[in-house]
Every structure is written in structure tokens, then in C-alpha cells.
Amino acid sequence: MLLWRRAPRAAGLLRSAAAVPRPGAARRGRCGPGEPSAGRGAALPAGPDLRHFLRAAAAGEPRPEPQPGSAPGAGKVYLETYGCQMNVNDTEIAWAILQRNGYARTKDLDEADVILLVTCSVREKAEQAIWNRLRHLKALKARRQQARLPLRIGILGCMAERLKEEILHREKLVDIVAGPDAYRDLPQLLAVAESGQQAANVLLSLDETYADILPVQTSAGGTTAFVSIMRGCDNMCSYCIVPFTRGRERSRPIASILQEVRMLSDQGVKEVTLLGQNVNSFRDMSEVQFQSAAAPGLSRGFSTVYKAKPGGLRFAHLLDQVSRIDPEMRIRFTSPHPKDFPDEVLQLIQERHNICKQLHLPAQSGSTRVLEAMRRGYTREAYLDLVHHVRECIPGVSLSSDFISGFCGETEEDHQQTVSLLREVRYNVGFLFAYSMRQKTRAYHRLQDDVPADTKKRRLEELITVFREEAARANEAMVGQSQLVLVEGPSKRSDLELCGRNDGNIKVIFPDAETEDAAGCKAPVRAQPGDYVLVKVTSASSQTLKGVLLCRTTLSRSAACH
């Protein structure tokens, strides 16, 4: 196997990457794609050589004409995304890199020259979805080979990082494998694959943030966008695979984040979500004068498995700067850890009209005993103290959370404590899943996955039922109130209705009708995607608010009126 190119400041637990010749594939030179020099990665080819094209011409194979501005050998790429919003952002980064290198994008699977799946490894079900998809693509690839129309298939992201060897060798279907820190190498990996060899790079990095890559936004309507501010996680929760698939925490320089947000504002985007695996532990070390700053304190009653990290510009500073760019742009962030909520962050959210009064506080369990086994760094009591403190600092705040049912050693009493936490906090939004053990995690090495599958399922169903009951009560409290809604587009269920989200990130449905404009325009107007409107809520469920349209307005005007 040939070592692939360097990864910037590669992390301690690395897996070597390689260009892997397929069985029976012709090898060029002594070492396939290139001879590695001492202490350096392998030299890479630009793609197939002259003999390849001469053979193709002799066989009468059609050669596609390059598109204007395209690189030799570049073709059409089909991108498919699975999993969290970080993967959506990764898809945009990968596409930006490929676009720079002459690739065109297609939404038609049948006309693609390259199919790339951006994958998730958080749960076994997510990985199984990819294996199922590959079985479907196997038939497509076989048909293309019979028609002498090559098709390259790649696996990107967390599953690529976790299962490189298995992906490359199972059914010999996948041509390239690229981990979350290897997207810059996609053009080279695809060039190697074009010569008939498998290629992989799953090296993790201590400093790759893609700060210089402006993602090509793909969200429908262009109303909302996601901006990655940091990558990786250092928390090492015992159930979580993320530190092993996305590496150590590293943050983008604030200057590059502000540049991207300004660009999005100029494009008319009205809502930006700041993204990271542990977004509120942001720590920009790029400016020397701030490298000796003191580390902020943790939320009261919380601890970490690592020592406090001094220095750097922190999340409160970033949030302050981002919220100043455009008073008509909403700011959200996800996913935070409850340990990293200093009062200056909470105060900033309360003061700024364009920072949404909505927080994600992932609890995972309501049992202190289970939380200790999960290595979450807090007790049930400390978590509830934080919830009460947040609600005191930010009146009317909307809360969401994550929960895992059936973690290792969870008893019926532990489960009931989680049920009672759901009732006590009354979240507006929840993400609930049955526990799925992941290799490499501390739980895999130290604990027993001893809760039967049917018990996990029953407990999960109970949690979902309780969550929905309490979320419905929380949302019903908004009936009769006016909610500021950012219009996203037509409702999925009716062309006669529009949908959007309120400040608390709850979906709001309302009629697509003419209305007045609060700015004083006498002629009636119709709301368009990207408009802010006031909606009076008339009914509510656990997931949706419905209402009547009052008027079109602006974010600043609405804040001034309230």
C-alpha cells in the first residue's frame, strides 16, 4: 500500500491512507500511482496516461467533450448526503472543491460520472442505510460497465473514517474513500480511481477547518445557510464515535467566519446557523495577542475529562461579532455542550434581537448514574440548575434536547428518571434514539450493551410519547400570541399555505394570502421566501404551530415593537 499525501499536523490516532490497486488492474511503473519518497506522501498522477486514450480510441469508445472551464477528465458528480447538518455542510465543502477542479453537478443519478455519498456513523442504522444504498448502486455500476461508460463511486465522511478497509474490500464496489479531513484530496483520489485503482485518505488532522473554502450553499430558496465554525470534539463521551471519526477540536479563524457570513448576507440569506460538534467550546488561536487569555469557567456543577484550555477568542466574542453583521439576519448555533454556557453568552442572546432565543441543551439521560457512565460531566441536579438559570436569563427561551434510551446498564428506575426530566423541563423540540454501540468508543471497551433490543424500543416509545405530550403543552401556550416567522416557502401539504419557523425554531403554517406591509406600503403584498411575517397562532401540536397571517414586517421593526 502506498501512503497518501500528508495531513496537516496529523493527529495521534491516525490511520494510514493508501492507493489500493484493484485485483487484476494494470499497474503503472513500479508502484502503481507513484513512488513514495522518504518522509513524504506518494507522488500522484494527473489521471490516465496517453496509452489509455489510444486504447480507448482504437476500441471506438466515445470521449466526452470537456465543458468550458473544466479540467481534463472531470465529469458530472452526483452528491448524496446522510446524517447530521455537519454532513450537509461537508457536502457543500466537497462540492466547492470539485467545482474548482472542473466538475459539473447533476441531480440525475443516471448521467453521473461520479457518485459520492457523504455518510454518518453515529448509529448502526445510519451505516446500514449506506450499505443498502451501495447494493442498489452495484447494479447501476454493472450496467454502466457493460455499456463501457465508467462510473466511480466514493464514500465520504464519518463512515469512511470508521470503516475504510471494509468499505474498500466489501464487494469491490467503492473506488474512493475520503474521511472528513481529506476533501481537498478528492480531485487526486478521483484521478487515481480513473486509472483503475482504489484510492483512500482517512487521515485525521489537528488543524484542518477548510477556512479558505467558501462552501457552495445548496439550501432550498437560499433563505437559510449553515456556517461551520469548528470541527471535531474533545469531550470523549463514552457512547460517542465523533472524536474517532472527526478528530480533535479545532476552530476556524474568526476572520474567515465573518467573511463567509458577510457573503451570505450580501446574497440575501436571512438566517445563519453556526455549526460544530461542540460549537460553544469555540477557541480561535489564530491571533497571537489572545493566546494567553484565561479559560472561561464551565457551567456550575459541570466538569470535563480534559484540563481547561487557556487562550484564544471564545464563542461569546464570535457570537457578538456575527450578530453585528446584519440586523436583519437571524443567528442560531448547534450543537452545544451544556458545560459551555458562561453568563456572557446567555446575556448576549438575551440582548441581541437577531440571536434566536432558542438553545439546544442535550441531556442524553435524566439519571445521574447513567450520566456518569456516559462521562457527561454533570449530574441531573446540575443540568436542571442550568435549565432554570437559562430560563431566568432568557425569558421565553425555547429548549431542545437529545436523549438516548437503553444505554449500557440502564435500569427501569434510570429510565423513569429520564421520563420525569422530560416532564419537568418540557422541551419544545426533541431528538430521541435507542442506544447503538459503536466500536472504538469507551463504552465498547469498558461497558456491556446489556439492555435487550425490545426493552430499548419500548423505552424509546415511552420517551417519545412523553416528549410529544409535553411539547404539545409547551406549544399550546403560544396559541393567541403573535409569532415572528421567517418564510421558507410553500407548505409540503398544501400549495395554498406557506411555512416558516419562529424564533424558537418551531415550524409555523399559515395561509398564502395577501396581507399588509408594516413598513406602510398601501398596496397589499404576498409573503415570499426570505420575508419576515407576523402570524397569530390559532392552534398547536407537538411539532407545528398554525395561524393566520397578520402582516409582513422586518426583524428590526418587530424587535422594536416588542
Coordinates of C-alpha atoms in Angstrom, one line a residue:
M1 CA 0.0 0.0 0.0
L2 CA 1.2 3.5 -0.8
L3 CA 1.0 6.2 1.8
W4 CA -1.2 9.1 0.6
R5 CA -0.4 12.8 0.9
R6 CA 0.3 14.5 4.2
A7 CA -2.4 15.6 6.5
P8 CA -1.7 18.9 8.2
R9 CA -0.4 18.2 11.7
A10 CA -1.8 14.7 11.7
A11 CA -3.5 13.7 15.0
G12 CA -2.1 10.9 17.2
L13 CA -4.5 8.2 16.4
L14 CA -4.2 8.1 12.6
R15 CA -5.0 5.5 10.0
S16 CA -2.7 5.4 7.0
A17 CA -4.3 6.2 3.7
A18 CA -3.4 4.4 0.5
A19 CA -4.0 4.0 -3.2
V20 CA -5.1 0.4 -3.5
P21 CA -4.8 -1.4 -6.8
R22 CA -7.8 -3.5 -7.8
P23 CA -7.3 -7.2 -8.4
G24 CA -6.2 -7.6 -12.0
A25 CA -5.7 -3.9 -12.6
A26 CA -2.7 -2.9 -14.7
R27 CA 0.0 -1.2 -12.5
R28 CA 1.9 1.7 -14.0
G29 CA 5.6 1.9 -13.1
R30 CA 6.9 0.1 -10.1
C31 CA 4.3 1.3 -7.5
G32 CA 1.0 2.0 -9.3
P33 CA 0.2 5.7 -8.8
G34 CA 3.6 6.8 -7.8
E35 CA 6.8 6.0 -5.9
P36 CA 6.8 7.4 -2.3
S37 CA 9.8 9.4 -1.4
A38 CA 11.3 9.2 2.1
G39 CA 9.3 11.1 4.7
R40 CA 6.8 12.3 2.1
G41 CA 3.5 11.2 0.6
A42 CA 3.3 9.5 -2.7
A43 CA 3.6 11.4 -6.0
L44 CA 0.2 11.5 -7.7
P45 CA -0.7 11.2 -11.4
A46 CA -2.9 13.7 -13.1
G47 CA -5.0 10.8 -14.3
P48 CA -4.9 8.2 -17.1
D49 CA -1.9 8.5 -19.5
L50 CA -1.7 8.7 -23.3
R51 CA -1.8 4.9 -23.7
H52 CA -5.2 4.8 -22.0
F53 CA -6.7 7.2 -24.6
L54 CA -5.0 5.5 -27.5
R55 CA -6.6 2.2 -26.4
A56 CA -9.9 3.9 -26.0
A57 CA -9.7 5.4 -29.5
A58 CA -8.8 2.1 -31.0
A59 CA -11.8 0.4 -29.4
G60 CA -14.1 3.2 -30.6
E61 CA -15.0 4.4 -27.2
P62 CA -16.7 7.8 -27.2
R63 CA -14.7 10.5 -25.4
P64 CA -16.8 13.2 -23.7
E65 CA -16.0 16.8 -24.7
P66 CA -14.8 18.9 -21.7
Q67 CA -17.1 21.6 -20.5
P68 CA -15.9 25.2 -20.7
G69 CA -13.6 25.8 -17.8
S70 CA -13.4 22.1 -16.9
A71 CA -10.2 20.2 -16.1
P72 CA -9.2 17.3 -18.3
G73 CA -11.0 14.1 -17.1
A74 CA -13.5 16.0 -14.9
G75 CA -17.2 14.9 -15.3
K76 CA -20.5 15.1 -13.7
V77 CA -20.8 14.4 -10.0
Y78 CA -23.9 13.3 -8.0
L79 CA -23.8 14.0 -4.3
E80 CA -26.0 12.3 -1.7
T81 CA -26.0 13.3 2.0
Y82 CA -26.9 11.3 5.1
G83 CA -26.9 12.2 8.7
C84 CA -26.5 15.5 10.6
Q85 CA -26.3 19.1 9.4
M86 CA -22.5 18.9 9.6
N87 CA -22.6 16.4 6.8
V88 CA -24.8 18.8 4.7
N89 CA -22.1 21.4 5.3
D90 CA -19.4 18.9 4.4
T91 CA -21.3 18.2 1.1
E92 CA -21.1 21.9 0.3
I93 CA -17.4 22.0 1.0
A94 CA -16.7 18.9 -1.1
W95 CA -18.7 20.4 -4.0
A96 CA -16.9 23.7 -3.8
I97 CA -13.6 21.8 -4.1
L98 CA -14.8 19.7 -7.0
Q99 CA -16.3 22.7 -8.8
R100 CA -13.0 24.5 -8.6
N101 CA -11.5 21.5 -10.4
G102 CA -13.8 21.5 -13.3
Y103 CA -16.6 19.1 -12.2
A104 CA -20.2 19.8 -13.0
R105 CA -23.0 18.8 -10.7
T106 CA -26.0 16.7 -11.7
K107 CA -29.2 15.7 -9.9
D108 CA -29.7 12.8 -12.3
L109 CA -28.1 9.7 -11.0
D110 CA -28.1 8.0 -14.4
E111 CA -26.0 10.7 -16.1
A112 CA -23.3 10.9 -13.3
D113 CA -19.7 10.0 -13.9
V114 CA -19.0 10.1 -10.1
I115 CA -21.4 9.3 -7.2
L116 CA -20.3 10.5 -3.8
L117 CA -22.2 9.5 -0.6
V118 CA -21.5 11.7 2.4
T119 CA -22.0 9.4 5.3
C120 CA -22.9 9.1 9.0
S121 CA -21.6 6.7 11.7
V122 CA -23.4 7.8 14.8
R123 CA -25.7 4.8 14.8
E124 CA -25.8 1.4 13.2
K125 CA -29.0 2.3 11.4
A126 CA -27.2 5.1 9.6
E127 CA -24.5 2.8 8.4
Q128 CA -26.9 0.2 7.3
A129 CA -28.6 2.8 5.1
I130 CA -25.3 3.3 3.2
W131 CA -24.8 -0.5 2.7
N132 CA -28.3 -0.8 1.3
R133 CA -27.6 2.2 -1.0
L134 CA -24.4 0.6 -2.2
R135 CA -26.3 -2.6 -3.1
H136 CA -28.5 -0.5 -5.4
L137 CA -25.5 1.3 -6.9
K138 CA -23.8 -2.1 -7.6
A139 CA -26.4 -2.9 -10.2
L140 CA -26.1 0.6 -11.8
K141 CA -22.3 0.3 -11.9
A142 CA -22.6 -3.2 -13.6
R143 CA -24.9 -1.8 -16.3
R144 CA -22.5 1.1 -16.9
Q145 CA -19.5 -1.2 -17.2
Q146 CA -21.4 -3.3 -19.8
A147 CA -22.1 -0.1 -21.7
R148 CA -18.4 0.9 -21.4
L149 CA -19.4 4.0 -19.5
P150 CA -17.2 4.2 -16.4
L151 CA -18.8 5.1 -13.1
R152 CA -16.7 6.0 -10.0
I153 CA -18.3 5.6 -6.5
G154 CA -17.0 7.2 -3.4
I155 CA -17.7 7.1 0.3
L156 CA -17.0 10.3 2.2
G157 CA -17.3 11.4 5.9
C158 CA -17.6 9.6 9.2
M159 CA -18.3 6.1 7.9
A160 CA -15.3 6.4 5.5
E161 CA -13.2 7.2 8.6
R162 CA -14.5 4.3 10.7
L163 CA -14.7 1.5 8.1
K164 CA -12.1 2.2 5.5
E165 CA -10.9 -1.4 4.9
E166 CA -14.3 -2.9 5.0
I167 CA -15.7 -0.4 2.5
L168 CA -12.8 -0.9 0.1
H169 CA -12.9 -4.7 0.2
R170 CA -16.6 -5.5 0.6
E171 CA -18.0 -6.4 -2.9
K172 CA -15.1 -4.4 -4.5
L173 CA -17.6 -1.7 -5.4
V174 CA -16.2 1.6 -4.0
D175 CA -13.5 3.4 -5.8
I176 CA -12.5 6.1 -3.3
V177 CA -12.8 6.6 0.4
A178 CA -12.2 10.1 2.0
G179 CA -12.5 11.0 5.6
P180 CA -13.9 14.3 6.9
D181 CA -10.4 15.9 6.8
A182 CA -9.5 14.7 3.3
Y183 CA -11.9 16.6 1.0
R184 CA -9.1 18.7 -0.5
D185 CA -7.8 15.5 -2.0
L186 CA -10.9 14.5 -3.8
P187 CA -9.7 15.5 -7.3
Q188 CA -6.5 13.5 -6.8
L189 CA -8.3 10.5 -5.4
L190 CA -10.7 10.5 -8.4
A191 CA -7.8 10.8 -10.8
V192 CA -6.3 7.6 -9.2
A193 CA -9.6 5.9 -9.4
E194 CA -9.9 6.7 -13.1
S195 CA -6.8 4.7 -13.7
G196 CA -8.4 1.6 -12.3
Q197 CA -7.2 1.6 -8.7
Q198 CA -9.0 2.2 -5.4
A199 CA -7.8 5.3 -3.5
A200 CA -8.3 6.4 0.1
N201 CA -7.3 9.1 2.5
V202 CA -8.7 8.9 6.0
L203 CA -6.0 10.8 7.9
L204 CA -7.3 13.0 10.6
S205 CA -5.9 16.5 11.2
L206 CA -5.3 18.7 14.1
D207 CA -5.8 21.9 12.1
E208 CA -7.9 21.3 9.0
T209 CA -11.0 23.6 9.2
Y210 CA -11.5 24.4 5.4
A211 CA -11.3 28.0 6.5
D212 CA -10.3 29.1 2.9
I213 CA -13.1 27.1 1.3
L214 CA -16.3 29.0 0.8
P215 CA -19.0 26.3 0.7
V216 CA -21.4 26.3 -2.2
Q217 CA -24.8 26.8 -0.5
T218 CA -27.4 24.2 -1.5
S219 CA -30.3 25.0 0.8
A220 CA -33.6 25.4 -1.0
G221 CA -34.6 29.0 -1.7
G222 CA -31.4 30.4 -0.3
T223 CA -33.2 31.7 2.8
T224 CA -31.1 29.9 5.4
A225 CA -27.5 28.7 5.5
F226 CA -25.1 26.8 7.7
V227 CA -21.6 28.0 8.6
S228 CA -19.1 25.6 10.1
I229 CA -17.0 27.3 12.8
M230 CA -15.2 24.3 14.3
R231 CA -14.6 20.6 13.8
G232 CA -14.1 17.6 16.0
C233 CA -14.8 17.0 19.7
D234 CA -12.6 16.5 22.8
N235 CA -15.4 15.5 25.2
M236 CA -15.0 11.7 24.8
C237 CA -18.4 10.8 26.0
S238 CA -18.3 7.0 26.4
Y239 CA -21.1 6.3 23.8
C240 CA -19.9 8.7 21.1
I241 CA -17.9 7.9 17.9
V242 CA -17.4 11.5 16.9
P243 CA -13.9 12.0 18.4
F244 CA -12.8 8.9 16.4
T245 CA -14.4 9.9 13.1
R246 CA -13.9 13.7 13.2
G247 CA -10.9 14.1 15.4
R248 CA -9.8 16.6 17.9
E249 CA -11.4 20.0 18.4
R250 CA -10.1 22.9 16.2
S251 CA -11.7 26.2 15.4
R252 CA -11.8 28.3 12.3
P253 CA -10.2 31.8 12.5
I254 CA -12.9 34.3 13.3
A255 CA -12.0 36.5 10.3
S256 CA -12.8 33.7 7.8
I257 CA -16.2 33.0 9.6
L258 CA -17.1 36.7 9.4
Q259 CA -16.1 36.8 5.7
E260 CA -18.5 33.9 5.0
V261 CA -21.4 35.4 6.9
R262 CA -21.0 38.7 5.2
M263 CA -21.0 37.0 1.8
L264 CA -24.2 35.2 2.8
S265 CA -25.8 38.5 3.9
D266 CA -24.9 40.0 0.6
Q267 CA -26.6 37.1 -1.1
G268 CA -29.8 37.8 0.8
V269 CA -29.6 34.9 3.3
K270 CA -31.8 35.7 6.3
E271 CA -30.8 33.0 8.8
V272 CA -27.4 31.6 9.6
T273 CA -26.7 28.6 11.9
L274 CA -23.2 28.3 13.3
L275 CA -22.2 24.7 13.2
G276 CA -19.8 22.5 15.2
Q277 CA -19.7 19.2 17.1
N278 CA -19.2 21.2 20.3
V279 CA -20.0 24.7 18.9
N280 CA -19.8 26.7 22.2
S281 CA -16.3 25.4 23.0
F282 CA -15.1 27.5 20.1
R283 CA -11.5 28.8 20.6
D284 CA -9.7 30.7 17.8
M285 CA -6.0 30.6 18.5
S286 CA -5.0 32.4 15.2
E287 CA -4.4 35.8 16.8
V288 CA -1.2 35.9 18.9
Q289 CA -2.4 38.7 21.3
F290 CA -5.2 36.5 22.6
Q291 CA -3.2 33.2 23.1
S292 CA -2.6 33.9 26.8
A293 CA -6.2 34.8 27.7
A294 CA -7.7 32.9 30.7
A295 CA -10.1 30.0 30.0
P296 CA -13.7 30.8 30.7
G297 CA -15.4 28.9 33.6
L298 CA -17.7 26.0 33.0
S299 CA -21.4 26.0 33.8
R300 CA -21.9 25.5 37.5
G301 CA -21.7 21.8 38.6
F302 CA -20.1 20.7 35.3
S303 CA -16.7 19.1 34.6
T304 CA -14.6 17.8 31.7
V305 CA -12.3 14.9 31.1
Y306 CA -9.6 17.3 29.9
K307 CA -7.8 20.2 31.5
A308 CA -9.0 23.8 31.0
K309 CA -7.6 25.3 27.7
P310 CA -6.4 28.9 28.1
G311 CA -6.1 31.4 25.4
G312 CA -7.9 32.2 22.2
L313 CA -11.0 34.2 21.2
R314 CA -14.1 32.4 22.5
F315 CA -17.6 31.8 21.4
A316 CA -19.1 34.9 23.1
H317 CA -16.8 37.1 21.1
L318 CA -17.6 35.2 17.8
L319 CA -21.4 35.4 18.6
D320 CA -21.1 39.1 19.3
Q321 CA -19.2 39.8 16.0
V322 CA -21.5 37.6 13.8
S323 CA -24.7 39.2 15.2
R324 CA -23.4 42.7 14.3
I325 CA -23.0 42.0 10.6
D326 CA -26.7 42.2 9.5
P327 CA -29.5 43.3 11.9
E328 CA -32.0 41.5 9.5
M329 CA -30.2 38.1 9.7
R330 CA -31.2 35.6 12.4
I331 CA -28.3 33.8 14.1
R332 CA -28.6 30.3 15.6
F333 CA -26.0 27.7 16.7
T334 CA -25.8 24.0 17.1
S335 CA -24.8 21.7 18.7
P336 CA -23.5 22.9 22.0
H337 CA -22.5 21.1 25.2
P338 CA -24.3 22.2 28.4
K339 CA -21.0 22.7 30.1
D340 CA -20.0 25.7 27.9
F341 CA -22.7 28.3 28.7
P342 CA -21.0 31.2 30.5
D343 CA -23.2 34.1 31.5
E344 CA -21.8 36.4 28.8
V345 CA -23.2 34.0 26.2
L346 CA -26.6 33.9 27.8
Q347 CA -26.6 37.7 28.3
L348 CA -25.7 38.3 24.6
I349 CA -28.6 36.0 23.5
Q350 CA -31.0 37.9 25.7
E351 CA -29.8 41.4 24.5
R352 CA -29.4 40.9 20.7
H353 CA -32.7 40.9 18.8
N354 CA -31.3 38.8 15.9
I355 CA -29.8 36.0 18.1
C356 CA -32.6 33.4 18.4
K357 CA -33.9 32.8 21.8
Q358 CA -33.5 29.1 21.4
L359 CA -31.0 26.7 22.9
H360 CA -30.1 23.1 22.4
L361 CA -29.3 21.5 25.8
P362 CA -28.5 17.8 25.1
A363 CA -29.2 15.9 28.3
Q364 CA -28.9 12.3 27.0
S365 CA -30.4 10.9 30.2
G366 CA -32.2 12.0 33.4
S367 CA -30.3 9.6 35.6
T368 CA -27.2 10.8 37.4
R369 CA -25.9 7.2 37.4
V370 CA -26.3 6.8 33.7
L371 CA -24.8 10.3 33.1
E372 CA -21.7 9.2 35.0
A373 CA -21.4 6.0 32.9
M374 CA -21.8 8.2 29.8
R375 CA -19.0 10.5 31.0
R376 CA -21.2 13.6 30.5
G377 CA -19.6 15.6 33.3
Y378 CA -22.7 16.6 35.2
T379 CA -25.5 15.3 37.4
R380 CA -29.2 15.5 36.9
E381 CA -29.3 18.3 39.5
A382 CA -26.6 20.3 37.8
Y383 CA -28.4 20.0 34.5
L384 CA -31.7 21.2 36.0
D385 CA -29.9 24.1 37.7
L386 CA -28.6 25.1 34.3
V387 CA -32.1 24.9 32.7
H388 CA -33.5 27.1 35.5
H389 CA -30.6 29.6 35.1
V390 CA -31.1 29.8 31.3
R391 CA -34.8 30.5 31.7
E392 CA -34.1 33.2 34.2
C393 CA -31.6 34.9 31.9
I394 CA -33.6 34.4 28.7
P395 CA -37.4 34.7 29.4
G396 CA -39.4 32.7 26.9
V397 CA -36.5 30.7 25.6
S398 CA -37.3 27.6 23.5
L399 CA -35.4 24.5 24.6
S400 CA -34.5 21.3 22.6
S401 CA -32.5 18.3 23.7
D402 CA -31.1 14.8 22.8
F403 CA -31.9 11.6 24.7
I404 CA -30.6 8.1 24.4
S405 CA -32.7 5.2 25.6
G406 CA -31.3 1.9 26.8
F407 CA -27.7 2.9 27.4
C408 CA -25.4 0.3 29.0
G409 CA -26.7 -0.7 32.4
E410 CA -29.8 1.5 32.3
T411 CA -32.4 0.2 34.7
E412 CA -36.1 0.8 34.8
E413 CA -35.6 3.3 37.5
D414 CA -33.0 5.2 35.4
H415 CA -35.5 5.2 32.5
Q416 CA -38.2 6.7 34.7
Q417 CA -35.8 9.4 35.8
T418 CA -35.4 10.4 32.2
V419 CA -39.2 10.3 31.8
S420 CA -39.5 12.7 34.7
L421 CA -36.9 15.0 33.3
L422 CA -38.8 15.3 30.1
R423 CA -41.9 16.2 32.1
E424 CA -40.1 18.7 34.3
V425 CA -38.3 20.6 31.6
R426 CA -41.0 20.4 28.9
Y427 CA -38.8 20.8 25.8
N428 CA -40.2 22.3 22.6
V429 CA -38.1 20.1 20.3
G430 CA -36.5 16.7 21.0
F431 CA -34.2 14.2 19.3
L432 CA -34.6 10.7 20.8
F433 CA -32.9 7.5 19.8
A434 CA -32.2 4.0 21.1
Y435 CA -28.6 3.3 22.1
S436 CA -26.4 1.8 19.3
M437 CA -23.0 0.7 20.5
R438 CA -20.1 1.9 18.3
Q439 CA -16.7 0.3 18.0
K440 CA -13.7 2.3 19.3
T441 CA -15.8 4.1 22.0
R442 CA -15.1 3.8 25.7
A443 CA -18.5 2.0 26.1
Y444 CA -17.4 -0.6 23.6
H445 CA -14.2 -1.4 25.5
R446 CA -15.4 -0.9 29.1
L447 CA -19.2 -1.5 29.3
Q448 CA -21.8 -4.1 28.3
D449 CA -24.6 -3.4 25.9
D450 CA -26.9 -5.3 28.2
V451 CA -30.3 -3.7 27.6
P452 CA -32.3 -6.0 25.3
A453 CA -33.4 -4.5 21.9
D454 CA -37.1 -4.9 22.7
T455 CA -36.6 -3.1 26.0
K456 CA -34.8 -0.2 24.3
K457 CA -37.6 0.0 21.8
R458 CA -40.3 0.1 24.5
R459 CA -38.4 2.7 26.5
L460 CA -37.8 4.9 23.4
E461 CA -41.5 4.7 22.5
E462 CA -42.4 5.8 26.1
L463 CA -39.9 8.7 25.9
I464 CA -41.3 9.9 22.5
T465 CA -44.9 9.7 23.9
V466 CA -44.0 11.8 26.9
F467 CA -41.9 14.3 24.9
R468 CA -44.8 14.8 22.5
E469 CA -47.3 15.3 25.3
E470 CA -45.1 18.0 27.0
A471 CA -44.1 19.6 23.7
A472 CA -47.8 20.0 22.8
R473 CA -48.4 21.7 26.1
A474 CA -45.5 24.0 25.6
N475 CA -46.6 24.9 22.1
E476 CA -50.2 25.3 23.1
A477 CA -49.1 28.2 25.4
M478 CA -48.4 30.2 22.2
V479 CA -52.0 30.0 21.0
G480 CA -53.3 33.5 20.8
Q481 CA -49.8 35.0 20.6
S482 CA -48.2 36.7 17.6
Q483 CA -45.0 35.0 16.3
L484 CA -42.4 36.4 14.1
V485 CA -41.8 33.9 11.3
L486 CA -39.2 33.7 8.6
V487 CA -40.9 32.4 5.5
E488 CA -39.2 29.4 3.9
G489 CA -41.6 28.5 1.1
P490 CA -44.8 26.6 0.4
S491 CA -46.1 24.1 2.8
K492 CA -45.4 20.5 1.9
R493 CA -49.0 19.5 2.4
S494 CA -50.8 22.4 0.6
D495 CA -49.9 24.9 -2.1
L496 CA -52.4 27.2 -0.5
E497 CA -50.2 27.5 2.6
L498 CA -46.8 28.8 3.4
C499 CA -44.4 27.5 6.1
G500 CA -41.6 29.0 8.1
R501 CA -40.0 28.9 11.5
N502 CA -40.4 31.2 14.5
D503 CA -37.6 32.4 16.8
G504 CA -37.8 29.1 18.8
N505 CA -37.2 27.1 15.6
I506 CA -40.7 25.6 15.6
K507 CA -42.5 25.2 12.2
V508 CA -45.4 27.6 11.6
I509 CA -48.0 27.0 8.9
F510 CA -50.2 29.9 7.6
P511 CA -52.4 30.7 4.6
D512 CA -50.6 32.1 1.4
A513 CA -52.8 35.2 1.3
E514 CA -52.4 38.9 0.6
T515 CA -51.5 41.0 3.6
E516 CA -50.4 44.5 4.6
D517 CA -46.9 45.6 5.0
A518 CA -45.9 47.1 8.3
A519 CA -43.5 49.5 6.6
G520 CA -46.5 51.5 5.4
C521 CA -46.9 50.2 1.8
K522 CA -50.6 50.8 1.0
A523 CA -50.8 48.1 -1.6
P524 CA -51.4 44.5 -0.3
V525 CA -48.4 42.2 -0.6
R526 CA -47.8 38.4 -0.7
A527 CA -45.2 37.0 1.5
Q528 CA -42.1 35.5 -0.3
P529 CA -39.3 33.2 0.9
G530 CA -36.9 35.3 3.0
D531 CA -39.7 37.7 4.3
Y532 CA -40.4 38.1 7.9
V533 CA -44.1 38.0 8.8
L534 CA -46.2 38.2 11.9
V535 CA -48.5 35.2 12.4
K536 CA -51.2 34.9 15.1
V537 CA -51.2 31.3 16.4
T538 CA -54.6 29.7 16.3
S539 CA -53.7 26.0 17.1
A540 CA -50.7 23.9 18.1
S541 CA -49.4 20.4 18.1
S542 CA -46.2 18.8 19.4
Q543 CA -44.3 19.8 16.2
T544 CA -46.2 22.5 14.5
L545 CA -48.0 25.8 15.0
K546 CA -50.8 27.0 12.8
G547 CA -52.0 30.6 12.5
V548 CA -53.3 33.5 10.4
L549 CA -51.2 36.0 8.6
L550 CA -51.2 39.5 10.2
C551 CA -48.6 41.5 8.2
R552 CA -45.2 41.5 6.6
T553 CA -42.5 43.2 8.7
T554 CA -38.8 43.2 9.4
L555 CA -36.7 41.7 12.1
S556 CA -35.6 45.1 13.5
R557 CA -39.2 46.5 13.3
S558 CA -40.6 43.5 15.2
A559 CA -37.9 43.8 17.9
A560 CA -38.7 47.5 18.4
C561 CA -42.4 46.8 18.8
H562 CA -41.8 44.1 21.4

